[in-house]
Short mmCIF file of C-alpha atoms in Angstrom, two decimals:
data_model
loop_
_atom_site.label_atom_id
_atom_site.label_comp_id
_atom_site.label_asym_id
_atom_site.label_seq_id
_atom_site.Cartn_x
_atom_site.Cartn_y
_atom_site.Cartn_z
CA UNK A 1 160.73 101.50 -5.15
CA UNK A 2 158.07 100.69 -2.36
CA UNK A 3 157.10 101.62 0.92
CA UNK A 4 156.00 98.62 3.39
CA UNK A 5 153.97 99.60 6.06
CA UNK A 6 152.89 97.54 9.09
CA UNK A 7 149.96 98.56 11.50
CA UNK A 8 147.51 96.91 12.95
CA UNK A 9 144.66 99.64 12.26
CA UNK A 10 145.78 99.64 8.00
CA UNK A 11 142.09 98.95 6.84
CA UNK A 12 141.33 96.90 4.10
CA UNK A 13 140.38 98.00 0.42
CA UNK A 14 141.14 101.18 0.52
CA UNK A 15 142.37 104.09 -1.70
CA UNK A 16 144.86 105.99 0.65
CA UNK A 17 146.35 104.70 4.03
CA UNK A 18 145.08 105.73 7.21
CA UNK A 19 146.53 106.05 10.54
CA UNK A 20 145.13 107.52 13.78
CA UNK A 21 142.26 108.64 11.69
CA UNK A 22 144.42 110.78 9.60
CA UNK A 23 144.83 110.80 5.91
CA UNK A 24 148.85 110.39 5.66
CA UNK A 25 149.05 109.78 1.75
CA UNK A 26 146.29 109.55 -1.42
CA UNK A 27 147.26 106.62 -3.62
CA UNK A 28 146.29 107.27 -7.24
CA UNK A 29 144.23 103.67 -7.92
CA UNK A 30 143.38 100.98 -5.75
CA UNK A 31 146.14 98.62 -7.00
CA UNK A 32 148.77 101.36 -5.18
CA UNK A 33 147.68 99.69 -2.13
CA UNK A 34 148.84 95.94 -1.81
CA UNK A 35 147.94 93.81 1.37
CA UNK A 36 149.37 90.40 2.76
CA UNK A 37 146.33 88.07 3.31
CA UNK A 38 145.48 87.35 6.66
CA UNK A 39 147.21 90.41 8.13
CA UNK A 40 146.85 93.97 8.28
CA UNK A 41 150.02 94.49 6.33
CA UNK A 42 150.45 96.56 3.33
CA UNK A 43 152.71 97.94 0.68
CA UNK A 44 152.54 101.45 -1.26
CA UNK A 45 153.80 101.56 -4.55
CA UNK A 46 155.61 104.79 -5.90
CA UNK A 47 157.72 105.06 -8.65
CA UNK A 48 159.59 108.31 -8.60
CA UNK A 49 161.78 109.45 -5.50
CA UNK A 50 159.78 112.75 -5.14
CA UNK A 51 156.62 111.15 -4.28
CA UNK A 52 158.50 108.36 -2.02
CA UNK A 53 160.73 110.86 0.10
CA UNK A 54 157.04 113.52 0.23
CA UNK A 55 155.52 110.18 1.82
CA UNK A 56 158.24 109.28 4.24
CA UNK A 57 158.28 113.05 5.31
CA UNK A 58 154.55 112.60 5.93
CA UNK A 59 154.89 109.58 7.77
CA UNK A 60 157.56 111.06 10.00
CA UNK A 61 155.45 113.61 11.16
CA UNK A 62 152.44 111.73 11.58
CA UNK A 63 152.74 107.99 12.15
CA UNK A 64 152.99 106.52 15.51
CA UNK A 65 154.23 102.77 16.55
CA UNK A 66 154.72 101.77 12.79
CA UNK A 67 157.63 99.78 11.23
CA UNK A 68 158.63 101.08 8.04
CA UNK A 69 160.28 98.40 5.71
CA UNK A 70 162.17 99.87 2.64
CA UNK A 71 163.11 97.37 0.35
CA UNK A 72 163.42 96.43 -3.69
CA UNK A 73 160.46 94.85 -5.07
CA UNK A 74 160.24 92.92 -8.35
CA UNK A 75 159.41 94.66 -11.46
CA UNK A 76 156.25 92.68 -12.43
CA UNK A 77 154.69 93.87 -9.37
CA UNK A 78 155.26 97.46 -10.13
CA UNK A 79 154.15 97.43 -13.16
CA UNK A 80 150.93 95.51 -12.62
CA UNK A 81 150.06 98.89 -9.98
CA UNK A 82 151.47 101.30 -12.62
CA UNK A 83 151.30 99.84 -15.92
CA UNK A 84 151.20 103.29 -18.06
CA UNK A 85 153.99 104.83 -16.73
CA UNK A 86 157.86 103.68 -16.68
CA UNK A 87 159.60 103.00 -13.35
CA UNK A 88 163.01 104.82 -12.48
CA UNK A 89 165.35 101.88 -11.87
CA UNK A 90 167.89 103.59 -9.10
CA UNK A 91 167.06 106.12 -6.16
CA UNK A 92 169.05 109.19 -6.47
CA UNK A 93 168.52 110.02 -2.76
CA UNK A 94 171.37 109.33 -1.02
CA UNK A 95 169.99 108.21 2.47
CA UNK A 96 167.82 106.03 0.81
CA UNK A 97 170.54 104.39 -1.38
CA UNK A 98 172.79 103.91 1.98
CA UNK A 99 170.12 102.20 3.64
CA UNK A 100 169.39 100.06 0.77
CA UNK A 101 172.94 98.83 0.58
CA UNK A 102 172.97 97.82 3.81
CA UNK A 103 170.28 95.87 3.15
CA UNK A 104 167.77 94.72 1.20
CA UNK A 105 165.31 94.40 4.20
CA UNK A 106 166.12 97.15 6.24
CA UNK A 107 163.97 98.24 9.04
CA UNK A 108 163.38 102.06 9.44
CA UNK A 109 161.65 102.92 12.66
CA UNK A 110 159.66 106.28 12.06
CA UNK A 111 161.11 108.50 14.75
CA UNK A 112 158.52 109.82 17.28
CA UNK A 113 158.72 113.31 18.55
CA UNK A 114 155.98 112.66 21.23
CA UNK A 115 155.89 115.21 24.10
CA UNK A 116 154.31 115.10 27.23
CA UNK A 117 151.16 116.96 26.01
CA UNK A 118 150.69 114.27 23.26
CA UNK A 119 150.80 111.18 25.73
CA UNK A 120 148.00 112.83 28.15
CA UNK A 121 145.84 113.55 24.88
CA UNK A 122 146.02 109.98 24.08
CA UNK A 123 145.32 108.82 27.57
CA UNK A 124 142.26 111.05 27.59
CA UNK A 125 141.07 110.14 24.59
CA UNK A 126 140.89 106.50 25.63
CA UNK A 127 139.85 106.80 29.47
CA UNK A 128 137.76 109.82 29.01
CA UNK A 129 137.09 110.40 25.36
CA UNK A 130 133.98 113.15 26.39
CA UNK A 131 136.03 115.22 28.12
CA UNK A 132 135.66 117.97 25.63
CA UNK A 133 132.39 118.10 25.29
CA UNK A 134 129.87 120.05 27.59
CA UNK A 135 128.02 117.86 30.11
CA UNK A 136 124.96 118.39 28.17
CA UNK A 137 126.36 117.09 25.18
CA UNK A 138 127.71 114.23 26.90
CA UNK A 139 124.01 113.42 27.99
CA UNK A 140 122.78 114.07 24.66
CA UNK A 141 125.28 111.27 23.05
CA UNK A 142 124.91 108.80 25.45
CA UNK A 143 120.86 109.14 25.42
CA UNK A 144 120.88 108.84 21.86
CA UNK A 145 123.35 105.54 21.90
CA UNK A 146 120.70 104.15 24.34
CA UNK A 147 117.70 104.88 21.63
CA UNK A 148 119.68 102.88 19.32
CA UNK A 149 120.15 99.93 21.26
CA UNK A 150 116.64 100.03 22.38
CA UNK A 151 115.44 99.98 18.80
CA UNK A 152 118.04 97.20 18.25
CA UNK A 153 115.67 95.00 21.04
CA UNK A 154 112.38 96.11 19.43
CA UNK A 155 114.30 94.73 15.90
CA UNK A 156 115.02 91.55 17.48
CA UNK A 157 111.56 91.33 19.22
CA UNK A 158 110.18 92.16 15.92
CA UNK A 159 112.14 89.25 14.28
CA UNK A 160 111.29 86.70 16.95
CA UNK A 161 107.63 87.75 16.09
CA UNK A 162 106.79 88.71 19.78
CA UNK A 163 103.43 89.92 19.91
CA UNK A 164 104.77 93.41 21.20
CA UNK A 165 103.64 96.74 19.69
CA UNK A 166 106.43 98.87 17.98
CA UNK A 167 105.74 102.33 17.92
CA UNK A 168 106.44 104.44 15.12
CA UNK A 169 109.99 105.30 16.59
CA UNK A 170 110.72 101.63 16.65
CA UNK A 171 111.48 101.72 20.11
CA UNK A 172 109.91 98.91 22.30
CA UNK A 173 108.67 100.93 25.17
CA UNK A 174 108.78 104.79 26.72
CA UNK A 175 112.25 105.95 27.65
CA UNK A 176 113.01 108.21 30.24
CA UNK A 177 115.46 111.15 29.62
CA UNK A 178 118.79 110.12 30.79
CA UNK A 179 119.41 110.33 34.49
CA UNK A 180 122.45 112.82 34.99
CA UNK A 181 124.91 112.32 37.67
CA UNK A 182 125.50 114.79 40.49
CA UNK A 183 129.26 114.66 40.39
CA UNK A 184 130.92 114.58 37.05
CA UNK A 185 134.77 115.01 37.75
CA UNK A 186 136.73 113.03 40.78
CA UNK A 187 133.66 110.92 41.24
CA UNK A 188 135.63 107.16 41.08
CA UNK A 189 135.34 105.62 44.43
CA UNK A 190 137.37 102.62 43.01
CA UNK A 191 140.10 102.13 40.57
CA UNK A 192 142.89 100.13 39.75
CA UNK A 193 146.34 100.89 38.12
CA UNK A 194 148.59 98.43 36.16
CA UNK A 195 152.37 98.43 36.36
CA UNK A 196 154.34 98.66 33.16
CA UNK A 197 157.27 100.76 31.25
CA UNK A 198 156.48 104.42 31.25
CA UNK A 199 157.41 106.52 28.55
CA UNK A 200 160.55 107.40 30.15
CA UNK A 201 161.68 103.37 30.09
CA UNK A 202 161.06 102.95 33.50
CA UNK A 203 159.73 99.43 33.69
CA UNK A 204 158.25 100.54 37.41
CA UNK A 205 155.70 103.03 36.04
CA UNK A 206 152.01 103.30 37.53
CA UNK A 207 149.40 104.10 35.59
CA UNK A 208 147.14 102.78 32.64
CA UNK A 209 148.19 100.99 29.32
CA UNK A 210 147.77 102.93 26.08
CA UNK A 211 147.55 99.66 24.20
CA UNK A 212 146.19 96.13 25.12
CA UNK A 213 147.83 94.84 27.99
CA UNK A 214 147.65 91.49 26.63
CA UNK A 215 148.55 92.56 22.76
CA UNK A 216 152.49 91.28 22.13
CA UNK A 217 153.11 94.78 20.76
CA UNK A 218 155.03 97.34 22.75
CA UNK A 219 152.53 99.31 25.42
CA UNK A 220 153.11 102.17 27.55
CA UNK A 221 152.10 102.72 31.05
CA UNK A 222 151.10 106.53 31.74
CA UNK A 223 149.89 107.74 35.27
CA UNK A 224 146.59 109.22 35.92
CA UNK A 225 147.52 112.85 37.27
CA UNK A 226 145.58 114.59 34.39
CA UNK A 227 142.48 112.18 34.52
CA UNK A 228 139.50 114.27 35.92
CA UNK A 229 137.16 111.69 36.81
CA UNK A 230 140.15 109.96 39.57
CA UNK A 231 140.21 111.55 43.06
CA UNK A 232 143.27 113.19 43.91
CA UNK A 233 144.02 111.09 46.74
CA UNK A 234 143.97 107.99 44.66
CA UNK A 235 146.56 109.96 42.34
CA UNK A 236 148.57 110.52 45.38
CA UNK A 237 148.52 106.93 46.23
CA UNK A 238 148.97 105.99 43.12
CA UNK A 239 152.24 108.11 43.08
CA UNK A 240 153.42 106.96 46.27
CA UNK A 241 153.24 103.86 45.58
CA UNK A 242 155.24 104.03 42.44
CA UNK A 243 158.07 105.55 44.44
CA UNK A 244 158.09 102.64 46.36
CA UNK A 245 158.27 99.68 43.83
CA UNK A 246 161.06 102.14 42.54
CA UNK A 247 163.09 101.59 45.36
CA UNK A 248 162.12 98.26 45.72
CA UNK A 249 164.56 95.82 44.24
CA UNK A 250 161.71 93.49 43.50
CA UNK A 251 161.10 93.66 39.72
CA UNK A 252 157.74 94.41 38.26
CA UNK A 253 155.40 91.89 36.55
CA UNK A 254 154.20 93.20 33.32
CA UNK A 255 152.85 89.74 31.30
CA UNK A 256 151.45 86.86 32.70
CA UNK A 257 154.33 84.51 32.51
CA UNK A 258 157.14 86.81 33.65
CA UNK A 259 159.21 86.49 36.61
CA UNK A 260 158.53 89.69 38.25
CA UNK A 261 156.68 90.36 41.48
CA UNK A 262 155.34 93.98 41.71
CA UNK A 263 151.51 93.28 39.79
CA UNK A 264 149.14 96.28 40.52
CA UNK A 265 147.28 98.48 43.06
CA UNK A 266 143.78 99.10 43.72
CA UNK A 267 142.20 101.70 45.74
CA UNK A 268 138.79 102.45 47.38
CA UNK A 269 137.32 105.71 48.68
CA UNK A 270 134.15 107.30 50.24
CA UNK A 271 132.81 110.45 49.91
CA UNK A 272 134.65 111.55 53.21
CA UNK A 273 137.98 111.38 51.44
CA UNK A 274 138.81 107.92 53.32
CA UNK A 275 141.21 105.57 51.33
CA UNK A 276 141.61 102.21 51.49
CA UNK A 277 144.49 100.53 49.35
CA UNK A 278 144.92 96.93 48.36
CA UNK A 279 148.76 96.00 46.91
CA UNK A 280 148.86 93.02 44.54
CA UNK A 281 152.10 90.90 44.19
CA UNK A 282 153.29 87.75 42.55
CA UNK A 283 155.17 85.86 45.20
CA UNK A 284 157.03 83.92 42.75
CA UNK A 285 160.19 82.34 44.26
CA UNK A 286 160.28 84.60 47.38
CA UNK A 287 159.94 82.41 51.09
CA UNK A 288 157.68 83.00 53.61
CA UNK A 289 160.15 84.99 55.34
CA UNK A 290 160.95 87.38 52.34
CA UNK A 291 157.10 88.11 51.62
CA UNK A 292 156.60 88.77 55.37
CA UNK A 293 159.71 91.17 55.49
CA UNK A 294 158.39 92.57 52.58
CA UNK A 295 154.60 93.33 54.10
CA UNK A 296 156.41 94.78 57.10
CA UNK A 297 158.29 97.43 54.30
CA UNK A 298 155.01 98.05 53.20
CA UNK A 299 153.61 98.51 56.39
CA UNK A 300 156.12 101.27 57.76
CA UNK A 301 156.32 103.21 54.46
CA UNK A 302 152.86 103.53 54.12
CA UNK A 303 151.56 103.97 57.39
CA UNK A 304 154.22 107.20 57.51
CA UNK A 305 153.38 108.41 54.03
CA UNK A 306 149.96 107.39 53.85
CA UNK A 307 148.66 110.32 56.11
CA UNK A 308 148.92 112.92 53.40
CA UNK A 309 146.21 111.56 51.45
CA UNK A 310 144.10 109.99 53.92
CA UNK A 311 145.12 106.34 53.60
CA UNK A 312 142.88 104.26 56.46
CA UNK A 313 143.82 100.77 55.75
CA UNK A 314 146.45 99.09 53.92
CA UNK A 315 145.70 95.36 52.44
CA UNK A 316 148.46 93.04 50.59
CA UNK A 317 147.07 90.79 48.08
CA UNK A 318 148.49 87.53 46.64
CA UNK A 319 148.15 87.58 42.78
CA UNK A 320 147.56 83.55 42.73
CA UNK A 321 144.58 83.52 45.44
CA UNK A 322 142.67 86.04 43.65
CA UNK A 323 140.30 84.07 40.91
CA UNK A 324 140.41 80.72 42.88
CA UNK A 325 138.96 82.61 46.34
CA UNK A 326 136.37 84.63 44.66
CA UNK A 327 134.52 81.63 43.18
CA UNK A 328 134.70 79.32 45.63
CA UNK A 329 132.95 79.42 48.85
CA UNK A 330 135.61 79.87 51.64
CA UNK A 331 134.99 80.78 55.73
CA UNK A 332 135.76 84.17 56.10
CA UNK A 333 139.17 83.37 58.02
CA UNK A 334 140.65 82.25 55.01
CA UNK A 335 140.70 85.84 53.49
CA UNK A 336 142.95 86.52 50.03
CA UNK A 337 143.48 89.99 51.34
CA UNK A 338 146.11 90.35 54.17
CA UNK A 339 145.57 93.49 55.95
CA UNK A 340 148.55 95.40 57.23
CA UNK A 341 147.56 98.10 59.24
CA UNK A 342 144.09 100.15 59.68
CA UNK A 343 140.22 99.60 59.64
CA UNK A 344 138.89 96.39 58.00
CA UNK A 345 136.15 97.72 56.17
CA UNK A 346 135.67 100.98 54.42
CA UNK A 347 132.58 102.89 55.32
CA UNK A 348 130.73 104.52 52.36
CA UNK A 349 127.34 106.77 53.59
CA UNK A 350 124.54 106.63 50.82
CA UNK A 351 121.84 108.57 51.59
CA UNK A 352 120.54 107.38 55.11
CA UNK A 353 122.30 103.76 54.85
CA UNK A 354 126.13 103.41 56.12
CA UNK A 355 127.46 100.53 53.84
CA UNK A 356 130.62 98.68 55.04
CA UNK A 357 132.86 97.57 51.93
CA UNK A 358 135.82 95.05 51.86
CA UNK A 359 138.62 95.07 49.77
CA UNK A 360 136.78 92.00 47.46
CA UNK A 361 133.03 93.38 47.85
CA UNK A 362 131.55 94.55 44.73
CA UNK A 363 129.55 98.22 44.53
CA UNK A 364 129.08 100.61 41.72
CA UNK A 365 132.13 103.63 40.91
CA UNK A 366 129.88 105.98 41.01
CA UNK A 367 128.23 106.33 44.49
CA UNK A 368 126.44 109.33 43.80
CA UNK A 369 124.30 108.30 40.46
CA UNK A 370 123.87 104.84 42.16
CA UNK A 371 121.65 106.54 45.23
CA UNK A 372 119.69 108.45 42.80
CA UNK A 373 119.25 105.41 40.09
CA UNK A 374 117.95 103.62 42.90
CA UNK A 375 115.46 105.98 44.27
CA UNK A 376 114.36 107.13 41.12
CA UNK A 377 113.60 102.85 40.35
CA UNK A 378 111.64 102.56 43.67
CA UNK A 379 109.54 105.64 42.86
CA UNK A 380 108.57 104.76 39.30
CA UNK A 381 108.09 100.89 39.82
CA UNK A 382 105.38 101.76 42.58
CA UNK A 383 106.89 99.43 45.04
CA UNK A 384 104.59 98.98 47.97
CA UNK A 385 104.34 96.59 51.46
CA UNK A 386 102.73 93.58 49.70
CA UNK A 387 105.87 93.49 47.14
CA UNK A 388 108.94 90.96 48.13
CA UNK A 389 112.10 91.85 46.64
CA UNK A 390 114.58 89.12 44.84
CA UNK A 391 118.09 90.81 44.67
CA UNK A 392 120.10 89.19 42.24
CA UNK A 393 123.97 89.82 42.32
CA UNK A 394 123.23 91.78 45.48
CA UNK A 395 126.96 93.01 45.74
CA UNK A 396 127.11 94.33 49.41
CA UNK A 397 123.02 94.98 49.43
CA UNK A 398 122.91 98.44 48.11
CA UNK A 399 120.06 97.78 46.29
CA UNK A 400 118.04 95.38 49.04
CA UNK A 401 118.53 97.89 51.93
CA UNK A 402 117.41 100.98 49.86
CA UNK A 403 114.10 99.28 48.59
CA UNK A 404 113.70 97.19 52.15
CA UNK A 405 111.50 100.84 53.93
CA UNK A 406 109.02 100.03 51.42
CA UNK A 407 108.38 96.60 50.37
CA UNK A 408 107.43 93.31 52.98
CA UNK A 409 110.81 91.49 52.63
CA UNK A 410 114.22 91.47 50.07
CA UNK A 411 116.10 88.76 49.59
CA UNK A 412 119.81 89.42 48.40
CA UNK A 413 121.64 86.25 46.35
CA UNK A 414 125.20 86.51 45.20
CA UNK A 415 127.59 83.51 44.61
CA UNK A 416 130.83 85.59 46.29
CA UNK A 417 131.41 85.07 49.72
CA UNK A 418 132.64 88.43 50.37
CA UNK A 419 129.69 90.27 48.94
CA UNK A 420 127.49 88.31 51.02
CA UNK A 421 129.53 88.45 54.25
CA UNK A 422 129.18 92.63 53.65
CA UNK A 423 125.47 92.65 52.64
CA UNK A 424 124.64 90.81 56.08
CA UNK A 425 127.30 93.56 58.24
CA UNK A 426 125.25 96.36 56.24
CA UNK A 427 122.33 94.99 57.18
CA UNK A 428 123.12 94.41 60.89
CA UNK A 429 124.98 97.89 60.86
CA UNK A 430 121.90 99.79 59.78
CA UNK A 431 119.40 97.74 62.02
CA UNK A 432 117.40 96.33 58.95
CA UNK A 433 115.64 93.18 59.61
CA UNK A 434 113.18 92.70 56.81
CA UNK A 435 116.47 91.53 54.44
CA UNK A 436 117.93 88.16 54.02
CA UNK A 437 121.35 87.55 52.11
CA UNK A 438 121.69 84.03 50.74
CA UNK A 439 125.47 82.66 48.70
CA UNK A 440 123.35 80.88 46.06
CA UNK A 441 123.53 80.34 42.50
CA UNK A 442 120.67 82.31 41.14
CA UNK A 443 119.10 79.24 39.74
CA UNK A 444 119.12 77.44 43.54
CA UNK A 445 117.46 81.07 44.87
CA UNK A 446 114.80 81.28 42.23
CA UNK A 447 113.87 77.32 43.05
CA UNK A 448 113.40 77.73 46.60
CA UNK A 449 111.39 80.41 45.87
CA UNK A 450 108.74 79.24 43.46
CA UNK A 451 108.05 76.63 46.23
CA UNK A 452 107.21 79.07 48.47
CA UNK A 453 103.73 80.90 48.69
CA UNK A 454 105.09 83.54 51.23
CA UNK A 455 106.51 85.43 48.45
CA UNK A 456 103.72 86.63 46.21
CA UNK A 457 104.22 89.63 44.33
CA UNK A 458 107.51 89.03 43.65
CA UNK A 459 109.99 91.90 42.10
CA UNK A 460 113.67 90.78 40.71
CA UNK A 461 116.36 92.92 40.76
CA UNK A 462 119.10 92.05 38.56
CA UNK A 463 122.50 93.92 38.47
CA UNK A 464 125.20 91.39 36.99
CA UNK A 465 128.52 93.15 37.65
CA UNK A 466 130.62 91.49 35.42
CA UNK A 467 128.62 88.72 32.68
CA UNK A 468 125.24 88.64 31.60
CA UNK A 469 122.65 86.20 33.27
CA UNK A 470 123.29 82.94 31.73
CA UNK A 471 120.49 81.07 29.83
CA UNK A 472 119.22 79.00 32.67
CA UNK A 473 118.81 81.57 35.15
CA UNK A 474 116.51 83.21 32.41
CA UNK A 475 114.24 80.28 31.93
CA UNK A 476 114.43 80.15 35.51
CA UNK A 477 113.18 83.38 36.16
CA UNK A 478 110.19 82.87 33.52
CA UNK A 479 109.49 79.72 35.07
CA UNK A 480 108.97 81.90 38.71
CA UNK A 481 104.98 81.93 38.90
CA UNK A 482 105.42 84.50 41.61
CA UNK A 483 107.62 86.80 39.60
CA UNK A 484 105.22 90.21 38.64
CA UNK A 485 108.23 92.37 37.63
CA UNK A 486 111.90 92.56 36.93
CA UNK A 487 114.25 95.65 36.99
CA UNK A 488 117.33 94.63 34.96
CA UNK A 489 119.95 97.13 35.71
CA UNK A 490 122.95 96.44 32.74
CA UNK A 491 125.78 98.49 32.26
CA UNK A 492 126.66 96.35 29.09
CA UNK A 493 123.39 96.85 27.06
CA UNK A 494 124.76 95.47 23.97
CA UNK A 495 125.40 92.20 25.68
CA UNK A 496 122.04 92.20 27.30
CA UNK A 497 119.84 92.49 24.55
CA UNK A 498 119.65 88.77 23.85
CA UNK A 499 118.36 88.29 27.56
CA UNK A 500 115.91 91.14 27.17
CA UNK A 501 114.35 89.25 24.06
CA UNK A 502 114.04 85.83 25.75
CA UNK A 503 112.01 87.09 28.45
CA UNK A 504 109.66 88.41 26.31
CA UNK A 505 109.37 85.49 24.29
CA UNK A 506 106.15 83.58 24.16
CA UNK A 507 105.53 80.36 26.15
CA UNK A 508 106.44 77.24 24.62
CA UNK A 509 108.99 78.58 22.43
CA UNK A 510 112.12 77.59 22.75
CA UNK A 511 111.50 75.73 25.90
CA UNK A 512 110.37 78.91 27.61
CA UNK A 513 107.71 78.25 30.48
CA UNK A 514 105.48 80.99 31.69
CA UNK A 515 103.74 84.51 31.34
CA UNK A 516 106.15 86.08 29.05
CA UNK A 517 107.10 89.92 30.34
CA UNK A 518 106.59 93.00 28.62
CA UNK A 519 108.86 96.00 28.87
CA UNK A 520 107.13 98.82 30.57
CA UNK A 521 109.69 101.57 30.44
CA UNK A 522 113.48 102.01 30.15
CA UNK A 523 115.67 104.86 32.20
CA UNK A 524 118.96 105.63 30.56
CA UNK A 525 121.72 106.48 33.59
CA UNK A 526 124.46 108.14 33.06
CA UNK A 527 126.79 106.16 35.73
CA UNK A 528 130.50 107.39 34.47
CA UNK A 529 130.41 111.12 33.00
CA UNK A 530 133.06 111.96 30.64
CA UNK A 531 133.02 108.34 29.24
CA UNK A 532 130.94 106.51 26.59
CA UNK A 533 129.83 103.99 28.84
CA UNK A 534 125.90 104.01 30.20
CA UNK A 535 124.07 102.15 32.39
CA UNK A 536 120.29 101.13 31.24
CA UNK A 537 117.49 100.07 33.34
CA UNK A 538 114.54 98.34 31.61
CA UNK A 539 111.59 97.07 33.86
CA UNK A 540 109.41 94.26 32.58
CA UNK A 541 106.04 93.30 33.74
CA UNK A 542 103.48 90.49 33.50
CA UNK A 543 100.20 90.97 32.62
#
């Protein structure tokens, strides 16, 4: 008798079967677990019905999303795994006999006694894995992660033979204590929720997927009601939108190639609690008249119900328009989001600034720590009136506007038209005149600045939102003779390590021109409390 178990987390070359980091069964020898080559599919061999029933009982209790196949296997395989003991030829368990009689390759789905608390716990483990730690412990864990990342940076510098002294702590530069977030719960100013099948089987459930939405295995969509990092009015809007689409005759779109319509819902909010909603829909075969009718229904429903959670504006987004319009330069009248009602912008207060945020513009998801981080970097970098700032991937211009009161001029660069438009509006509304925002590739902006002698003592602020800088941009940074410092802010430190090294490599190696940079200090920032994510700011300087 053999038990064949298929699970994507099944470890290779192990003496026990693991599921969700729990030991389900200890096996007597390495030969007892057999893997099918090229897959995570293994067989566990047992000779006696007693052992077999014991394992089944354990699996029924502990496993989730597993498929158990009960089959007869060749005698030679059993003997190779258990060469010293005889095999029971026939099972005396009536349940097993009935299943085997029905089919030689019968699939038994393990029953799952899953409660609401179990689902909530799984969601919290995915979204807020540090929730049960004290905040001091969270900061300690993330600080240690940042030290490990910086030690990796130091090791790569050593391997590249960069002439920088690495201390006995294996760090390439001094590291400040992690900057804590002033708010650790209900701090997120933007969220996006998917639509999928819930635990109750309803295909129109708004929330998060517990499994990868691109995976072809079954997924469960769970609402955000129990997550501590999400604001209460975000949760209310998500639940209200769920009620709306459940009453709609249009189906939800859960995969990229299905025939559904409702795709996702996104929301942004400010510190005053004002909310902006963006509904994404795939038009499929709907006519313009049918889409206009759906917009009218959305407008009527949320104009009335949105008052309870302070919904100030609602946008309708055609899903297919999202990517093409985001990366192509379009005039302002061709908006990918259609405003159904309310204000055009969401106004956020950050220190002394009023920032105008549009549906597609980018801003850090934690306003309180963003303000603190920019202020701390401004002081630690000792910016003064002779400095000019080049803000690469400026978003809505927050960094440029914060730094503008200390420096001669700020130039913000972004490839997204919406970000540049919002940045210009923010400068105008705040009465700041020593800033300029351009829709350019970073390479083009650096080339223009390198030809201009106005920008001596230049500081580059780099904060890539979605992807790290390309190699050509790094080489342009190295080539820019007016550049004295770089403030590199990344939310994905592991992906940025190679760029850190490229900034420090000696001139002439691998085509790098200009003086190399030296890491001056690092500042880890707790960007997203309750989660594993953090930001790392490293200041580089030329000497």
